[in-house]
Coordinates of C-alpha atoms and ligand atoms in Angstrom, one line a residue:
X1 CA -0.3 0.1 -0.4
X2 CA 1.2 4.0 -0.9
X3 CA 0.6 5.9 1.5
X4 CA 0.9 9.9 0.2
X5 CA 0.2 13.1 1.5
X6 CA 0.7 16.2 -0.8
X7 CA -1.7 15.9 -3.7
X8 CA 0.8 16.1 -7.1
X9 CA 2.0 12.9 -5.2
X10 CA -1.9 11.1 -5.5
X11 CA -1.6 12.1 -8.9
X12 CA 1.5 11.1 -9.9
X13 CA 0.7 7.7 -8.1
X14 CA -3.3 7.4 -9.3
X15 CA -2.2 7.2 -12.9
X16 CA -0.8 3.9 -12.2
X17 CA -3.7 2.9 -11.2
X18 CA -6.1 3.3 -14.0
X19 CA -10.2 2.7 -13.3
X20 CA -9.2 3.9 -9.3
X21 CA -12.2 3.6 -7.2
X22 CA -12.0 6.0 -3.4
X23 CA -13.1 5.1 -0.6
X24 CA -13.0 8.5 1.3
X25 CA -13.2 8.3 5.4
X26 CA -11.8 9.9 8.9
X27 CA -9.9 7.0 9.5
X28 CA -10.5 5.1 12.9
X29 CA -11.5 2.2 10.5
X30 CA -14.4 -0.7 11.4
X31 CA -15.7 -3.2 9.6
X32 CA -18.3 -0.8 8.2
X33 CA -15.5 1.0 6.3
X34 CA -13.4 -2.5 5.8
X35 CA -17.1 -3.6 4.1
X36 CA -16.7 0.0 1.6
X37 CA -13.3 -1.2 1.3
X38 CA -14.6 -5.1 -0.1
X39 CA -17.4 -3.2 -2.2
X40 CA -15.2 -0.9 -4.1
X41 CA -12.5 -3.7 -4.9
X42 CA -15.3 -5.5 -6.1
X43 CA -15.6 -2.8 -8.8
X44 CA -12.7 -2.0 -9.6
X45 CA -8.9 -3.1 -9.6
X46 CA -7.3 -1.0 -7.5
X47 CA -8.8 1.2 -4.8
X48 CA -7.6 4.1 -2.5
X49 CA -9.2 5.5 0.3
X50 CA -8.3 9.1 2.2
X51 CA -7.8 9.4 6.2
X52 CA -9.1 12.8 6.6
X53 CA -10.6 14.6 9.8
X54 CA -12.6 17.4 7.9
X55 CA -13.0 20.4 10.2
X56 CA -15.3 22.0 7.7
X57 CA -18.1 19.5 9.0
X58 CA -17.7 20.4 13.3
X59 CA -19.3 22.6 14.0
X60 CA -17.2 24.2 17.3
X61 CA -19.1 23.0 19.4
X62 CA -18.7 19.4 18.2
X63 CA -16.1 16.9 18.6
X64 CA -13.0 17.3 16.8
X65 CA -10.1 17.7 18.7
X66 CA -11.6 14.0 20.6
X67 CA -13.1 12.9 17.3
X68 CA -11.0 9.8 17.2
X69 CA -7.2 9.5 15.4
X70 CA -6.1 5.9 15.1
X71 CA -3.6 6.0 12.0
X72 CA -1.6 3.2 12.2
X73 CA -4.0 1.3 13.5
X74 CA -6.2 2.5 10.3
X75 CA -3.3 1.6 8.3
X76 CA -2.6 -1.9 9.6
X77 CA -6.2 -3.2 8.2
X78 CA -5.9 -1.2 5.1
X79 CA -2.9 -3.0 4.0
X80 CA -4.4 -6.4 5.8
X81 CA -7.4 -5.9 3.0
X82 CA -5.1 -5.0 0.4
X83 CA -5.6 -1.4 -0.3
X84 CA -3.6 0.1 -3.0
X85 CA -3.1 3.8 -2.2
X86 CA -4.1 5.1 0.8
X87 CA -4.2 9.9 0.9
X88 CA -3.5 10.7 4.3
X89 CA -3.4 14.8 4.0
X90 CA -2.7 16.9 6.8
X91 CA -4.8 20.2 6.9
X92 CA -2.0 21.9 5.1
X93 CA -2.1 20.6 1.9
X94 CA -5.8 19.8 2.0
X95 CA -6.8 23.8 3.3
X96 CA -3.5 25.3 2.5
X97 CA -5.2 28.9 2.7
X98 CA -8.6 29.5 4.3
X99 CA -11.4 27.5 2.3
X100 CA -13.6 30.9 1.5
X101 CA -15.0 28.7 -1.3
X102 CA -17.9 25.5 0.0
X103 CA -20.4 24.1 -1.3
X104 CA -23.6 25.2 -0.8
X105 CA -26.3 22.2 -0.6
X106 CA -29.5 22.2 -2.2
X107 CA -32.5 23.1 1.0
X108 CA -32.7 19.4 2.2
X109 CA -29.2 19.7 4.2
X110 CA -31.1 22.0 6.2
X111 CA -33.8 19.3 7.2
X112 CA -32.8 15.8 9.1
X113 CA -29.1 16.4 10.1
X114 CA -28.7 19.4 9.1
X115 CA -31.1 21.3 11.7
X116 CA -29.4 19.8 13.9
X117 CA -26.0 20.4 11.9
X118 CA -26.6 23.7 10.5
X119 CA -22.8 23.8 9.0
X120 CA -22.2 20.5 8.5
X121 CA -23.7 19.8 4.6
X122 CA -21.5 22.5 3.5
X123 CA -18.4 20.7 5.6
X124 CA -19.1 16.7 3.9
X125 CA -19.8 18.5 0.8
X126 CA -16.9 20.7 -0.2
X127 CA -14.3 18.5 1.3
X128 CA -15.9 15.8 -0.8
X129 CA -15.7 17.7 -4.1
X130 CA -12.2 18.5 -2.7
X131 CA -10.9 14.9 -2.2
X132 CA -13.5 13.8 -5.8
X133 CA -11.0 15.6 -7.9
X134 CA -7.8 14.9 -5.6
X135 CA -8.5 11.4 -6.5
X136 CA -10.2 11.5 -10.0
X137 CA -11.5 7.9 -9.2
X138 CA -14.0 6.0 -11.8
X139 CA -16.4 5.1 -8.8
X140 CA -16.7 6.6 -5.6
X141 CA -18.3 4.5 -2.5
X142 CA -19.9 6.1 0.0
X143 CA -21.8 3.9 3.3
X144 CA -26.4 3.7 3.8
X145 CA -25.3 5.3 6.9
X146 CA -25.0 8.0 6.7
X147 CA -28.4 8.5 4.6
X148 CA -28.2 12.1 3.4
X149 CA -24.8 12.5 3.3
X150 CA -24.9 10.2 0.5
X151 CA -28.7 11.6 -1.3
X152 CA -26.0 14.7 -1.2
X153 CA -22.8 13.1 -2.6
X154 CA -25.2 11.8 -5.3
X155 CA -27.0 15.2 -5.6
X156 CA -24.0 17.1 -6.5
X157 CA -22.1 14.2 -8.2
X158 CA -24.7 14.9 -10.9
X159 CA -25.5 18.9 -10.9
X160 CA -21.9 19.3 -11.3
X161 CA -21.3 16.8 -14.3
X162 CA -18.9 14.6 -11.6
X163 CA -17.3 12.4 -14.1
X164 CA -17.9 9.4 -11.3
X165 CA -20.0 7.0 -10.0
X166 CA -21.5 6.9 -6.8
X167 CA -22.0 3.1 -4.8
X168 CA -23.7 3.1 -1.9
X169 CA -22.9 0.1 0.5
X170 CA -25.2 -1.4 2.7
X171 CA -24.9 0.1 7.0
X172 CA -22.7 -2.5 8.7
X173 CA -23.9 -3.6 12.4
X174 CA -23.1 -5.6 15.0
X175 CA -24.7 -9.0 16.2
X176 CA -27.0 -7.4 18.5
X177 CA -28.0 -4.6 15.2
X178 CA -26.1 -1.4 15.9
X179 CA -24.7 0.3 13.1
X180 CA -20.6 0.9 12.9
X181 CA -19.7 4.1 14.1
X182 CA -16.5 5.4 15.2
X183 CA -18.4 7.2 17.8
X184 CA -20.0 4.0 19.4
X185 CA -16.1 3.8 21.1
X186 CA -17.4 6.8 22.7
X187 CA -20.7 4.9 24.6
X188 CA -20.1 3.5 28.1
X189 CA -20.9 -0.2 29.0
X190 CA -24.6 0.4 29.6
X191 CA -24.7 2.9 27.2
X192 CA -23.8 0.4 24.0
X193 CA -26.0 -2.5 25.2
X194 CA -29.2 0.2 24.9
X195 CA -27.7 1.2 21.4
X196 CA -29.3 -1.2 20.1
X197 CA -33.0 0.6 20.6
X198 CA -32.7 2.7 17.9
X199 CA -32.5 0.0 15.1
X200 CA -35.1 -1.7 16.6
X201 CA -37.3 1.5 17.1
X202 CA -36.7 1.5 13.2
X203 CA -38.2 -1.4 12.8
X204 CA -41.2 -1.0 14.6
X205 CA -41.4 2.3 12.8
X206 CA -41.3 -0.1 9.2
X207 CA -43.7 -2.0 10.2
X208 CA -46.3 0.7 11.1
X209 CA -45.4 2.4 14.7
X210 CA -46.0 6.0 14.0
X211 CA -43.1 8.0 14.6
X212 CA -44.6 10.0 17.3
X213 CA -45.1 7.0 19.3
X214 CA -41.0 5.6 18.7
X215 CA -40.1 9.1 19.9
X216 CA -41.7 7.9 23.1
X217 CA -40.6 4.5 23.2
X218 CA -36.8 6.5 22.8
X219 CA -37.0 9.0 25.3
X220 CA -39.2 6.5 28.1
X221 CA -35.4 4.5 27.7
X222 CA -33.2 7.0 28.8
X223 CA -32.4 8.7 24.7
X224 CA -32.9 12.7 24.1
X225 CA -34.1 12.2 20.1
X226 CA -32.4 14.8 18.1
X227 CA -35.4 13.3 14.4
X228 CA -36.7 10.1 14.3
X229 CA -38.6 10.8 10.6
X230 CA -40.5 8.9 7.4
X231 CA -39.3 10.4 3.8
X232 CA -39.9 9.4 0.7
X233 CA -36.3 7.5 -0.7
X234 CA -36.1 9.6 -3.7
X235 CA -35.4 12.9 -2.7
X236 CA -35.9 12.6 1.1
X237 CA -38.8 14.9 0.8
X238 CA -42.0 14.0 3.0
X239 CA -43.5 11.4 1.7
X240 CA -46.8 11.6 0.1
X241 CA -49.7 8.8 -0.7
X242 CA -48.5 6.3 -2.9
X243 CA -44.8 7.1 -2.7
X244 CA -43.7 3.5 -1.8
X245 CA -40.3 3.4 -1.6
X246 CA -39.7 5.0 1.6
X247 CA -37.4 5.4 4.4
X248 CA -37.2 6.2 8.3
X249 CA -34.1 7.9 9.5
X250 CA -33.3 8.9 13.2
X251 CA -30.5 10.4 15.3
X252 CA -30.7 10.7 19.2
X253 CA -28.4 11.1 21.5
X254 CA -27.8 8.8 24.5
X255 CA -25.7 10.1 27.0
X256 CA -23.0 12.6 25.7
X257 CA -22.8 10.7 22.0
X258 CA -25.1 11.2 19.2
X259 CA -26.0 8.5 17.5
X260 CA -28.1 8.3 13.7
X261 CA -29.4 4.7 11.9
X262 CA -32.2 4.3 9.1
X263 CA -34.1 2.0 7.9
X264 CA -35.8 2.0 4.1
X265 CA -39.0 0.3 3.5
Ligands
LIG1 O1 -18.5 9.5 6.0 C1 -17.5 10.4 6.7 O2 -16.6 9.8 7.5 C2 -17.2 11.4 6.3 O3 -18.8 12.9 5.9 C3 -16.7 11.4 4.4 C4 -17.9 11.7 3.4 C5 -15.0 11.9 4.7 C6 -16.3 13.6 4.0 O4 -15.3 14.1 5.5

């Protein structure tokens, strides 16, 4: 595996790997990330990942400084997964000057996650656009766990005519149903035992329960839900009668940890 830290170095290395598949990450890799690498490998001969904790997508009150960083362990996992190329830029490489141009995402970015994290998708879209420009992959893989992020990246790629195919990876879960996430590491033992209930209430909504009741159940169990809503899959708008393809999306705090999850139906 080649590790590159500079953009010109990356471009030279990427030229050796035509038709590259790309998996952007913020590191602290778990089996969910590795499943995305595997999916990338099934779709392309060569796979590149990036590790970059993107300050632009964190609000000042959020966990940018304390976000788990485990570069050596991540590299070991990526080598074991036979990754070809890793782009691991410093902040000064990706943001050598203040990033005053930013991607302005559509209004849906102000709902759900964006309602609670107002500049989050500006930061995500901006760094993903930069990373895609740097790596210039043929395909890029994103997980469905970040459902709204996936939706917005697809829209950005379409509307800016970016020459890349976006591939969606299914959410990887622990044996008890908890969606894998770097932030699961923040959970205490008691919270970890409670955490799978987020997915369990989403399954109840899929089976017909009203969202308001699901919120009540979570609240009674000690969660602080930010949102739990059913949306239309195609554009994440509120579903209308006859919309068959739906998704229920939720974010809720357990202690100081904020978890998100979703379920298509
Ligand atoms: O999903 C993530 O890990 C991040 O939002 C991403 C896509 C790597 C951009 O920083």
